[in-house]
PDB file of C-alpha atoms in Angstrom:
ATOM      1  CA  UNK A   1      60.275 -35.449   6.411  1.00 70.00           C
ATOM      2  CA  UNK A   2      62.994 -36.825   8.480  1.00 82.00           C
ATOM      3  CA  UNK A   3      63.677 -35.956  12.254  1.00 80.00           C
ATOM      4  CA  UNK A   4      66.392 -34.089  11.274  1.00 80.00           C
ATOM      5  CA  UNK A   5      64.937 -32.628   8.628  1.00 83.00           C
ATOM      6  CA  UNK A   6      62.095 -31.572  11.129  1.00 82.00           C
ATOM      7  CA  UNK A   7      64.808 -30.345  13.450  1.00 80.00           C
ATOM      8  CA  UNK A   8      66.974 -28.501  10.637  1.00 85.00           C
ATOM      9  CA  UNK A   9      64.154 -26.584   9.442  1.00 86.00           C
ATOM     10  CA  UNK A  10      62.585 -25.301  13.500  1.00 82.00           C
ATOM     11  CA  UNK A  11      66.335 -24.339  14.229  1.00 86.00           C
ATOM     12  CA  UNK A  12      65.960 -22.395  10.890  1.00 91.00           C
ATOM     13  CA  UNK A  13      62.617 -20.952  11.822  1.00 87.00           C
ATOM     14  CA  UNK A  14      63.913 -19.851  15.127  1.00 92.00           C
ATOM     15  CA  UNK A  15      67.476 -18.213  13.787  1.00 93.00           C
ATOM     16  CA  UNK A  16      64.997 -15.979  11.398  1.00 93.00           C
ATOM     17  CA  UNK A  17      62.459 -15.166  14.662  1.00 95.00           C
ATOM     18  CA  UNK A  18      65.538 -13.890  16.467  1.00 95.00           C
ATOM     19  CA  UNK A  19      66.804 -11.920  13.259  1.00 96.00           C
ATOM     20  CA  UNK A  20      63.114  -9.975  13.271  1.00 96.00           C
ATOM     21  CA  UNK A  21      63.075  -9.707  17.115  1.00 97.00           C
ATOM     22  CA  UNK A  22      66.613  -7.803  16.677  1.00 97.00           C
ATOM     23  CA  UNK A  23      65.750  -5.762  14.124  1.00 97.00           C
ATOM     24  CA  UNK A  24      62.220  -4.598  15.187  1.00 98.00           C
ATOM     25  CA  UNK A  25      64.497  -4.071  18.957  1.00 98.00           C
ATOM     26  CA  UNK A  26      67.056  -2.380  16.582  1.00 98.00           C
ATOM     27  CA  UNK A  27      64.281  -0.061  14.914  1.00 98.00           C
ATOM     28  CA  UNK A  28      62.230   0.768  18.445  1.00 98.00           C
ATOM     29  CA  UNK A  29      66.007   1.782  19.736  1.00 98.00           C
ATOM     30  CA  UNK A  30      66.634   4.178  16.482  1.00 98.00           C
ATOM     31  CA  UNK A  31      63.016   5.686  17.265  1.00 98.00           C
ATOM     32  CA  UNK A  32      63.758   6.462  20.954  1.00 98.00           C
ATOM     33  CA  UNK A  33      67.147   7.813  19.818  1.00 98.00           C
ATOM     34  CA  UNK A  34      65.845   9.834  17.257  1.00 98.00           C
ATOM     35  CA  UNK A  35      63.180  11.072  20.248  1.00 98.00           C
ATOM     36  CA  UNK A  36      65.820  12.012  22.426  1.00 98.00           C
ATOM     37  CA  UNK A  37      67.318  13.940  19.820  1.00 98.00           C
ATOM     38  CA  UNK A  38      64.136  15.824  18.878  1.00 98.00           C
ATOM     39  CA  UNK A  39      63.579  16.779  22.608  1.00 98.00           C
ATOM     40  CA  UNK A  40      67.395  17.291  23.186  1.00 98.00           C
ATOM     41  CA  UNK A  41      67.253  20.098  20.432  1.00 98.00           C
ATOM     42  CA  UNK A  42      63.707  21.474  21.851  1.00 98.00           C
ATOM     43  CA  UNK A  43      65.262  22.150  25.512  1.00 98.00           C
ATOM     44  CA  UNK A  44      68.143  24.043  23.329  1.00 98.00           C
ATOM     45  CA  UNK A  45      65.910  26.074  21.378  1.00 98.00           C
ATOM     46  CA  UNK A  46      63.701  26.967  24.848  1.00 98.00           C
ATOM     47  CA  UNK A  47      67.318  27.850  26.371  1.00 98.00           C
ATOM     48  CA  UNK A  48      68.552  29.458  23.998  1.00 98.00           C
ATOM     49  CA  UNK A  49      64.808  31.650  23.775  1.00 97.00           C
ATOM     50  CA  UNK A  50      65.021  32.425  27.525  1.00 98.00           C
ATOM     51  CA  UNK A  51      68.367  33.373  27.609  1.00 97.00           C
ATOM     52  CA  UNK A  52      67.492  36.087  24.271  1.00 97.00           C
ATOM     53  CA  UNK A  53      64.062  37.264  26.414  1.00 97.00           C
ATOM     54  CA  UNK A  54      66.665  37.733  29.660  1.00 96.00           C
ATOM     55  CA  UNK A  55      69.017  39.541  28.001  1.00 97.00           C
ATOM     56  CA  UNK A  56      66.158  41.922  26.236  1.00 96.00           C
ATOM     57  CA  UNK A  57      64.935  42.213  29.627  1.00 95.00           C
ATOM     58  CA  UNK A  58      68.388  43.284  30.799  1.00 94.00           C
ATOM     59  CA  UNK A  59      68.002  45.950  27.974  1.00 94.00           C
ATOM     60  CA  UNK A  60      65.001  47.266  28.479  1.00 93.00           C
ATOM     61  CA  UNK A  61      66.241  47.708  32.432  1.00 92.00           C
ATOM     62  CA  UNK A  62      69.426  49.362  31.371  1.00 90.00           C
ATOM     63  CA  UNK A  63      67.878  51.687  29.149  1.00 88.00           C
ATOM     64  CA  UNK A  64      64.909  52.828  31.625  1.00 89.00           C
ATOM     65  CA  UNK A  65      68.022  53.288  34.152  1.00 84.00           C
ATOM     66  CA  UNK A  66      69.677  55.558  31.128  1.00 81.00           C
ATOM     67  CA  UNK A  67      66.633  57.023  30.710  1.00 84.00           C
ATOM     68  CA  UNK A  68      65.961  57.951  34.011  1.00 81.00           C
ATOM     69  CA  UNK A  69      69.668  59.890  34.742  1.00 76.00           C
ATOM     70  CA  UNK A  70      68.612  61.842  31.986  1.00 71.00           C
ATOM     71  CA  UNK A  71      65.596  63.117  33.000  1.00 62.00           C
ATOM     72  CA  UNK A  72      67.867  63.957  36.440  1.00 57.00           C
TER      73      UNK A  72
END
C-alpha cells in the first residue's frame, strides 16, 4: 500500500470512530432523557396523590366539623 493509501484509509478509520462515538453519545443522551421523563412523570403522579390524600383529609375535617354542630 501506498503512503497515501495508508493515510486515506486511517483518516477513514477515524471519520467512522467519531460516527460510533456520536451515536453511542447520541443513545446515552436519549436514555438520560427518557430518565428524566420517567422521574418527571413519577414526581407528578406523587403530587398529584398528595394533593387527592389533602383534599380527603380536608373532607374528612369538614365533615367531623358538620358532624359535630349537629350533635350541638
Amino acid at each position: 500500500m501506498t503512503s497515501g493509501a495508508l493515510l486515506q484509509e486511517a483518516s477513514q478509520d477515524e471519520e467512522a470512530l467519531q460516527e460510533e462515538e456520536a451515536l453511542q453519545e447520541e443513545e446515552v443522551l436519549q436514555q438520560e432523557e427518557e430518565a428524566l421523563q420517567q422521574e418527571e412523570e413519577a414526581l407528578q403522579e406523587e403530587e398529584a396523590l398528595q394533593e387527592k390524600e389533602a383534599l380527603q383529609e380536608r373532607r374528612r375535617c369538614i365533615f367531623s366539623a358538620e358532624s359535630s354542630a349537629y350533635h350541638y
